[in-house]
Short mmCIF file of C-alpha atoms in Angstrom, two decimals:
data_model
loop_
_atom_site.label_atom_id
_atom_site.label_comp_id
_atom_site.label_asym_id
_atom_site.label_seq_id
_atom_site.Cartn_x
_atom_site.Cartn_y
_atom_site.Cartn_z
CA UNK A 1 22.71 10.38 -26.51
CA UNK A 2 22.12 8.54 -23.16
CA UNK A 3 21.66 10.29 -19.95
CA UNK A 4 24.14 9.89 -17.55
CA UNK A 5 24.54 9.80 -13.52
CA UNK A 6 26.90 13.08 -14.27
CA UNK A 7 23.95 14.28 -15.88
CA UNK A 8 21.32 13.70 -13.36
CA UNK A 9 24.24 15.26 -10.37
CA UNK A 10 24.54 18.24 -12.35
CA UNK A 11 20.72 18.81 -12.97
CA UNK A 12 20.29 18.74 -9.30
CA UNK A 13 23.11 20.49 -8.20
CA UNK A 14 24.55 17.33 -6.16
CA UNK A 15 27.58 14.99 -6.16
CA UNK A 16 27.65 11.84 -8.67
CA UNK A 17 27.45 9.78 -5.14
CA UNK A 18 24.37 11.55 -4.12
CA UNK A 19 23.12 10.27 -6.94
CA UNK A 20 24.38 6.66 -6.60
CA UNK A 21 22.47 6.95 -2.76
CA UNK A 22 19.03 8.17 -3.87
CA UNK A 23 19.56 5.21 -6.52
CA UNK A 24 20.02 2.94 -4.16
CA UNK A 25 17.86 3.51 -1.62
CA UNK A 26 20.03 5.19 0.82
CA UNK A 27 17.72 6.14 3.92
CA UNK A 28 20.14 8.71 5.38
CA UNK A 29 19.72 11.62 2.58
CA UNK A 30 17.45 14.61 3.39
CA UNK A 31 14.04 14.79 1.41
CA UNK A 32 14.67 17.93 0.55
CA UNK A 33 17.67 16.36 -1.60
CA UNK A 34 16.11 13.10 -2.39
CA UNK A 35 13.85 15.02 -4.21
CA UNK A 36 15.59 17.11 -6.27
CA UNK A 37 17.18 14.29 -7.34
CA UNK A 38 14.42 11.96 -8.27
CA UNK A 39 12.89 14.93 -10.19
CA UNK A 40 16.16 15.17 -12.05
CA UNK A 41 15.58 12.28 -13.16
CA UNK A 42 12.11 12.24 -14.07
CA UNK A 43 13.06 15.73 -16.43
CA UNK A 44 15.82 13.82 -18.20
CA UNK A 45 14.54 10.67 -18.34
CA UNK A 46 17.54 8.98 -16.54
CA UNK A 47 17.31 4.97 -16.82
CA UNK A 48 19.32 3.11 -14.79
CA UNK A 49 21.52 0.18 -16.17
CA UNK A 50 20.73 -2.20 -13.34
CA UNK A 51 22.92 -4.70 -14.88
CA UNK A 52 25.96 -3.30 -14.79
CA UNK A 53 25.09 -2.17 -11.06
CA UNK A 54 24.49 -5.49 -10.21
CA UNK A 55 27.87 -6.02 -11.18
CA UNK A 56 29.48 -3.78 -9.03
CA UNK A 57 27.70 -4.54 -6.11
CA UNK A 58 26.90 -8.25 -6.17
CA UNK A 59 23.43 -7.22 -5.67
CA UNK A 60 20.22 -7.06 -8.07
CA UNK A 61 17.59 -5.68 -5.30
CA UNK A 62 15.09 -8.79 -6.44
CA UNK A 63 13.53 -11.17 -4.06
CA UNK A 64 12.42 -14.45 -5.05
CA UNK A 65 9.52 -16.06 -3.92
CA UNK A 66 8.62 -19.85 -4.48
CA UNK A 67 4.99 -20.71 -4.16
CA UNK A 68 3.29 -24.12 -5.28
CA UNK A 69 0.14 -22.60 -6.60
CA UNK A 70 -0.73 -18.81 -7.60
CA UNK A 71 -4.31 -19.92 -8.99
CA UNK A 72 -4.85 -21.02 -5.15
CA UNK A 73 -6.74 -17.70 -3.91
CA UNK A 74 -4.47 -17.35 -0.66
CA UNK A 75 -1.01 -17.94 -2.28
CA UNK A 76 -2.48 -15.05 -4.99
CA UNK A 77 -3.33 -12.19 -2.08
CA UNK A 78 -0.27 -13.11 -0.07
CA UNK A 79 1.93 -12.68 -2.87
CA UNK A 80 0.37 -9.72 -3.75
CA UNK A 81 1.10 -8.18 0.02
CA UNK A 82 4.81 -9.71 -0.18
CA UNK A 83 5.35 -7.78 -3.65
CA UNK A 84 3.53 -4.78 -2.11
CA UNK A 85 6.01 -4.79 1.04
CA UNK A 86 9.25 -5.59 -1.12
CA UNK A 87 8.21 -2.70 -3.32
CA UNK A 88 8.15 -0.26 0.05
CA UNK A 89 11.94 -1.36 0.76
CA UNK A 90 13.18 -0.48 -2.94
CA UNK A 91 12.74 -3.96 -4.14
CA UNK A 92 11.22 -6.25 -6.63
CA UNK A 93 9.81 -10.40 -6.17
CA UNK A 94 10.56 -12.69 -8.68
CA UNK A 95 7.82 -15.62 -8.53
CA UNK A 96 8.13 -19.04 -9.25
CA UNK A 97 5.14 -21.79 -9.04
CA UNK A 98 6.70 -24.79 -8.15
CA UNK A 99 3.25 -27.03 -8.59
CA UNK A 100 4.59 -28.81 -5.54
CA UNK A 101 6.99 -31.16 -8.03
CA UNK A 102 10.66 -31.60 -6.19
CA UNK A 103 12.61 -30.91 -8.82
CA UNK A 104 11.33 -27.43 -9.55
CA UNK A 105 11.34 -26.44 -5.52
CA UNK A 106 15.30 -28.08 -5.97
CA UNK A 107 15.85 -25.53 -9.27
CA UNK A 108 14.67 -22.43 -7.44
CA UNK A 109 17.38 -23.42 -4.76
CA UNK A 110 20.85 -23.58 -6.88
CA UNK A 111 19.48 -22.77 -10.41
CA UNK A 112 19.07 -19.48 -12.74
CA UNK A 113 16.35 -17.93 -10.35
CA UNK A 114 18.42 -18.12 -7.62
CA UNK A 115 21.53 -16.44 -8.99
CA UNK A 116 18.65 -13.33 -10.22
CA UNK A 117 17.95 -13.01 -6.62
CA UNK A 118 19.12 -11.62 -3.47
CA UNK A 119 17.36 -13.98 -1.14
CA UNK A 120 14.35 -16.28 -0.95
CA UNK A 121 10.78 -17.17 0.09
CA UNK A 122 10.55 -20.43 0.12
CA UNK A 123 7.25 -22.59 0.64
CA UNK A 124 8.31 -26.25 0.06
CA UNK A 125 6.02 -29.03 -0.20
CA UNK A 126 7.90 -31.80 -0.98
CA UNK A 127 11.83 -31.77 -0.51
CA UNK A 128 12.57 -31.96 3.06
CA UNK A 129 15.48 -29.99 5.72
CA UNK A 130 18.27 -31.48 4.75
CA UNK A 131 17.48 -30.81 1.27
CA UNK A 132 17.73 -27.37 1.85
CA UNK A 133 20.58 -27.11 4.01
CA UNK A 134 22.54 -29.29 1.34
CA UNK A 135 21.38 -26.46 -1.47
CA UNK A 136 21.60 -23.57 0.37
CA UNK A 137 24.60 -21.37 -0.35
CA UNK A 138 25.44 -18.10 1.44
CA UNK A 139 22.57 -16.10 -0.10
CA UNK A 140 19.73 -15.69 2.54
CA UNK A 141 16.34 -17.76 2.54
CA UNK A 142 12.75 -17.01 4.76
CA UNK A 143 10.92 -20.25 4.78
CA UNK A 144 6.95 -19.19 4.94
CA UNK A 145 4.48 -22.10 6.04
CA UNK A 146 4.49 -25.06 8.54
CA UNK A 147 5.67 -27.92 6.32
CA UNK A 148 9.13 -27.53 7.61
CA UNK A 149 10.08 -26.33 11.30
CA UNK A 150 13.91 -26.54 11.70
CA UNK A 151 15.62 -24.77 13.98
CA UNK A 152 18.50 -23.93 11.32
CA UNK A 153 15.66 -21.84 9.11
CA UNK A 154 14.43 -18.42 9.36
CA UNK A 155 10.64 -19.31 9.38
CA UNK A 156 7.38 -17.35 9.45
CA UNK A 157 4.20 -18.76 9.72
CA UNK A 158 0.45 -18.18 11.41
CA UNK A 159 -1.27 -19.79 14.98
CA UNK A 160 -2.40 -22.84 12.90
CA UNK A 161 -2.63 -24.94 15.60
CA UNK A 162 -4.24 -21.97 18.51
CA UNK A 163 -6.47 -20.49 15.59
CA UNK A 164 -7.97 -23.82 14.55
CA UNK A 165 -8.87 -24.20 18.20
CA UNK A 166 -10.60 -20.84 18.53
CA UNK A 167 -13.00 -21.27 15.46
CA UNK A 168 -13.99 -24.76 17.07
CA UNK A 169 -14.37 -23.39 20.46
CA UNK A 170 -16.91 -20.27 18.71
CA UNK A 171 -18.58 -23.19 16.83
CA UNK A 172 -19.29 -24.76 20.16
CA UNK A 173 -20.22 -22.15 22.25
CA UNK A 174 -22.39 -21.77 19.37
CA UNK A 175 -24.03 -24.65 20.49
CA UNK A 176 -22.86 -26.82 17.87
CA UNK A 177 -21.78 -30.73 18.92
CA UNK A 178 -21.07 -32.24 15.81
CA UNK A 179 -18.53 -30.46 13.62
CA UNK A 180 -17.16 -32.08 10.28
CA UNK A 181 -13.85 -31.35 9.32
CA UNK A 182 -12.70 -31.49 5.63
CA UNK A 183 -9.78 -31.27 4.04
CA UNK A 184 -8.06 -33.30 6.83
CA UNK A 185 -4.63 -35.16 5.47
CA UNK A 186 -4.23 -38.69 6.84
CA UNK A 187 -0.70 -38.94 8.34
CA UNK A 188 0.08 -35.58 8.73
CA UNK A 189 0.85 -33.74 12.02
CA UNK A 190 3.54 -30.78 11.33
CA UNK A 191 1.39 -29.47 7.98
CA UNK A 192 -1.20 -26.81 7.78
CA UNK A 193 -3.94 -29.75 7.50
CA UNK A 194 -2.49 -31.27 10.79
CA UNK A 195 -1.61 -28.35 12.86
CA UNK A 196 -5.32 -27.01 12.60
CA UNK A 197 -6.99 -30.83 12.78
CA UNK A 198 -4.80 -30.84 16.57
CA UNK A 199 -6.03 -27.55 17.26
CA UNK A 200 -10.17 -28.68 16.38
CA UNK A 201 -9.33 -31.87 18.37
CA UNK A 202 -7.87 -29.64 21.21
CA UNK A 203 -11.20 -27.95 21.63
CA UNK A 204 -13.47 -30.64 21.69
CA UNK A 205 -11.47 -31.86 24.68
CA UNK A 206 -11.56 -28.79 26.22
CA UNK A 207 -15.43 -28.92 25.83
CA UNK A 208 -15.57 -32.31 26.98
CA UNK A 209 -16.79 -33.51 23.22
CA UNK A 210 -15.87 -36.55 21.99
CA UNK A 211 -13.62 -36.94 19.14
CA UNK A 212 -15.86 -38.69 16.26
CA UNK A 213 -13.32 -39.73 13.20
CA UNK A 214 -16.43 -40.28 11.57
CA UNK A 215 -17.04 -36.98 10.59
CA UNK A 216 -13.62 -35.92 9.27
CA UNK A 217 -13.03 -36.21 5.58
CA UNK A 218 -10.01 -36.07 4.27
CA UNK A 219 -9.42 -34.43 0.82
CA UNK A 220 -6.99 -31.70 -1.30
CA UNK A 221 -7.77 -28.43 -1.04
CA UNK A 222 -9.80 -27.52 -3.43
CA UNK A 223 -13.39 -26.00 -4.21
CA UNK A 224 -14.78 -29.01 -5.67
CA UNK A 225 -13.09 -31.12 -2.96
CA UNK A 226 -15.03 -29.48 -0.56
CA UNK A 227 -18.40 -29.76 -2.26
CA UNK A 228 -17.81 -33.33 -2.58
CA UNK A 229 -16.59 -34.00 0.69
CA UNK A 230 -19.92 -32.38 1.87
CA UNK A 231 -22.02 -34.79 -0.60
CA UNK A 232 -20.34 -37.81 0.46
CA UNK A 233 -20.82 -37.34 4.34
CA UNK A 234 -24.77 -36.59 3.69
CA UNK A 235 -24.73 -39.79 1.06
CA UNK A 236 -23.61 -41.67 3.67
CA UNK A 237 -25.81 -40.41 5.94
CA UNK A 238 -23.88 -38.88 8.71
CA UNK A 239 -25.22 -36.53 11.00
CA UNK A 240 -23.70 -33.02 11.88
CA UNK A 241 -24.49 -29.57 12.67
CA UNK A 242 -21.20 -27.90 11.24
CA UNK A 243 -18.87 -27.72 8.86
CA UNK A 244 -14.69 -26.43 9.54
CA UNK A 245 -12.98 -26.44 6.14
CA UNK A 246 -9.60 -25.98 7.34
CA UNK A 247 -8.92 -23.67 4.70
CA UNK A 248 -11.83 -21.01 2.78
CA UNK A 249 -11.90 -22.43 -0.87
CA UNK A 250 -13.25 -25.62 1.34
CA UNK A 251 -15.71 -24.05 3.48
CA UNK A 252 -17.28 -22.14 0.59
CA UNK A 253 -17.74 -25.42 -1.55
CA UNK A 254 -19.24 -27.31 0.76
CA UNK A 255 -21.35 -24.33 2.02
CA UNK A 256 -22.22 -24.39 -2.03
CA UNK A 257 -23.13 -28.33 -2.04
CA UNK A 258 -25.73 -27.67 1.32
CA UNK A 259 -27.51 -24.83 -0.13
CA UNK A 260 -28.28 -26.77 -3.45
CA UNK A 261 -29.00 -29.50 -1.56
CA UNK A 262 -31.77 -27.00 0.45
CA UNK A 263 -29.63 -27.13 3.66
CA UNK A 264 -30.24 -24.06 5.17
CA UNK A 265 -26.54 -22.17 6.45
CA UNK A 266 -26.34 -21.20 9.29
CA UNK A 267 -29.97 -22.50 10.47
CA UNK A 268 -29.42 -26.23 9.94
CA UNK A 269 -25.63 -26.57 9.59
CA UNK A 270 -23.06 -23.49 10.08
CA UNK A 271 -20.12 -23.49 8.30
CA UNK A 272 -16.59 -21.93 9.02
CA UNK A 273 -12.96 -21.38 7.19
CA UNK A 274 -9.50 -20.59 7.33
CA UNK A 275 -7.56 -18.15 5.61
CA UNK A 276 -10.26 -15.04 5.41
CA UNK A 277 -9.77 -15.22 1.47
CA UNK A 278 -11.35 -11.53 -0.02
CA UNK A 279 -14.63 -14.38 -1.37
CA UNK A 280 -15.39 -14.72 1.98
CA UNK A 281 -16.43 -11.60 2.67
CA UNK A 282 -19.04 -11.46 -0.60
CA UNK A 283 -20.08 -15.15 -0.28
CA UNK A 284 -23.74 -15.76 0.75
CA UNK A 285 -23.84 -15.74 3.21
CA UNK A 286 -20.68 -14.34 4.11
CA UNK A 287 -18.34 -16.58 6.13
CA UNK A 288 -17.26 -16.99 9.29
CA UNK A 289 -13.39 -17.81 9.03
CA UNK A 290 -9.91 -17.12 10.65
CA UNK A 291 -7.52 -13.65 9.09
CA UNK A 292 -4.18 -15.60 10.28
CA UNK A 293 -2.55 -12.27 9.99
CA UNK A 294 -1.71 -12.69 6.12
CA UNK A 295 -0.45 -8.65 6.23
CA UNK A 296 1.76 -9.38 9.37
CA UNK A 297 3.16 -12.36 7.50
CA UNK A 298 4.01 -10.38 4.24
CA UNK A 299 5.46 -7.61 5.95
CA UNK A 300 7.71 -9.39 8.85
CA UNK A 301 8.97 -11.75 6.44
CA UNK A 302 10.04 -9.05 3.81
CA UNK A 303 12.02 -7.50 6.63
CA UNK A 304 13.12 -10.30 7.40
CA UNK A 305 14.72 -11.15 4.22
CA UNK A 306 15.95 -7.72 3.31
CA UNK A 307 17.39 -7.24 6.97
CA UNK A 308 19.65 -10.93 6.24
CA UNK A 309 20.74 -9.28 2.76
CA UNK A 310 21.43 -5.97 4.06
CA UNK A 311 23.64 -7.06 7.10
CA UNK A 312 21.01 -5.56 9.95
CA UNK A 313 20.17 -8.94 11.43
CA UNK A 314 22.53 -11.20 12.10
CA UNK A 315 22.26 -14.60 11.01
CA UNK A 316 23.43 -16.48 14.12
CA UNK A 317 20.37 -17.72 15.13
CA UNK A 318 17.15 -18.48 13.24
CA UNK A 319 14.19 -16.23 13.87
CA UNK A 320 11.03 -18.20 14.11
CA UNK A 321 7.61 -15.94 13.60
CA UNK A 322 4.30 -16.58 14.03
CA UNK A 323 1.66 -14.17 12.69
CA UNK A 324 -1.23 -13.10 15.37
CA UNK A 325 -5.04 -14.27 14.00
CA UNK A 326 -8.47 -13.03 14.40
CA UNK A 327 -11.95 -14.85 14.39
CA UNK A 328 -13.94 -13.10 11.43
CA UNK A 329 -17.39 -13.84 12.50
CA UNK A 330 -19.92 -13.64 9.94
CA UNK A 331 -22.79 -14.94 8.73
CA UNK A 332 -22.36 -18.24 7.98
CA UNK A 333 -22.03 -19.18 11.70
CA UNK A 334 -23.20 -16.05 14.04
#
């Protein structure tokens, strides 16, 4: 025979709604109680039929979280700390990878997955505001990222723009004059790519260095991307003394192409990242990069979200967050 919620309140000597509270997460109940509860339940192996509690209270305690690409090492650890932080508030992430196509970013707005959850993470790449607004509904959304900044959307993002500058200005002060850039997209100024290009430009102004397009290259973010974007500067035969992938995966293959190519880092060329990806820290040598607060992110964005479902923060006005950042300096460029 199942075990009941009676069964579990008579175990441990409470009321049936005592029960129903420690079930749901109720932060006003005493410890003391809490845990006699909870080992109630343990003893008689109590499961709890979430469906038909979802039922009742129009809830399922699931977040969902849309993400273009988990094999992308910093989408993988921040969805790792945004499961970790949903898990300390009594809920669960549902994950979709939307492979930056439309339609699927469109699905997880109106379809199945979001009728499972409670609220969303969203990280669209290619459908735009209006889009969003249009698709919406009453259930709550966090937008996380810089691809969209409208004033109608909660939003939480990092410095892009500030943190880019910093690693520049180290990279100078370093005594470094001409800094490549890879992984720069042509056209785009509200982005990750564009944000942290303005904030590299920024800082050779400040320095009173002169802005050479010549040694940007523009390319997707990927490993091999950043090896090649590496080779093709040197084929050509352009000169520099650094490299800024603006994000890690970047930084480490191009640091990969110079060493085979018996460059020495950080002797003849440093090189520096974005992201501070957990490979940084083992590469060799171990790289110099930006931590744009990826822990800050995960939890302020859970909270967030949860506070919207829950009723704590009111909706009236859109809370825009950005995440502080640190300069990791390593080896890569001392």
């Amino acid at each position: 025979m199942a075990v009941t919620m009676n069964d579990v309140a008579r175990a441990a000597g409470v009321s049936l709604k005592t029960v129903s509270n420690v079930l749901n997460d109720y932060e006003f109940i005493r410890p003391a109680t809490k845990k006699r509860v909870q080992d109630a339940i343990a003893e008689l192996g109590y499961e709890a039929n979430l469906t038909a509690r979802s039922l009742r209270s129009g809830k399922t305690r699931m977040l969902g979280l849309v993400l273009s690409d988990l094999s992308a090492p910093y989408y993988a650890e921040l969805a790792s700390r945004l499961m970790k932080a949903a898990s300390r508030r009594g809920y669960r992430v549902l994950v979709e990878q939307s492979d930056a196509v439309g339609g699927v970013e469109l699905n997880a707005l109106q379809g199945p997955f979001r009728q499972l959850t409670d609220g969303l993470l969203f990280t669209p790449l290619v459908i735009d505001a209006d889009a969003i607004a249009d698709r919406l509904g009453r259930k709550p959304l966090v937008l996380l990222g810089e691809h969209i900044l409208d004033p109608r959307f909660d939003l939480v993002t990092m410095k892009n723009g500030e943190a880019a500058a910093a690693l520049t200005a180290h990279l100078l002060t370093g005594g470094r004059r001409r800094i490549a850039v890879i992984g720069a997209h042509p056209e785009e100024s509200v982005g990750s790519a564009g944000l942290r290009l303005n904030g590299y430009r920024k800082a050779l102004e400040e320095a009173g260095v002169p802005f050479n397009p010549e040694l940007v290259a523009p390319c997707e973010w990927r490993r091999d991307n950043g090896a090649a974007a590496v080779a093709g500067l040197m084929d050509r035969g352009v000169e520099f003394d650094a490299v800024f992938g603006l994000n890690d995966v970047l930084a480490l293959g191009a640091m990969h192409e110079l060493l085979i190519r018996g460059v020495r880092v950080p002797q003849d060329v440093a090189v520096a990242g974005f992201d501070d990806i957990d490979e940084a820290r083992f590469a060799s040598p171990s790289l110099t990069t930006v931590s744009p607060g990826m822990e800050e992110i995960a939890e302020r964005s859970i909270s967030l979200l949860i506070d919207r479902i829950e009723g704590r923060e009111a909706a009236e006005q859109a809370a825009h967050i950005e995440a502080g950042f640190q300069l990791k300096v390593r080896e890569s460029a001392p």
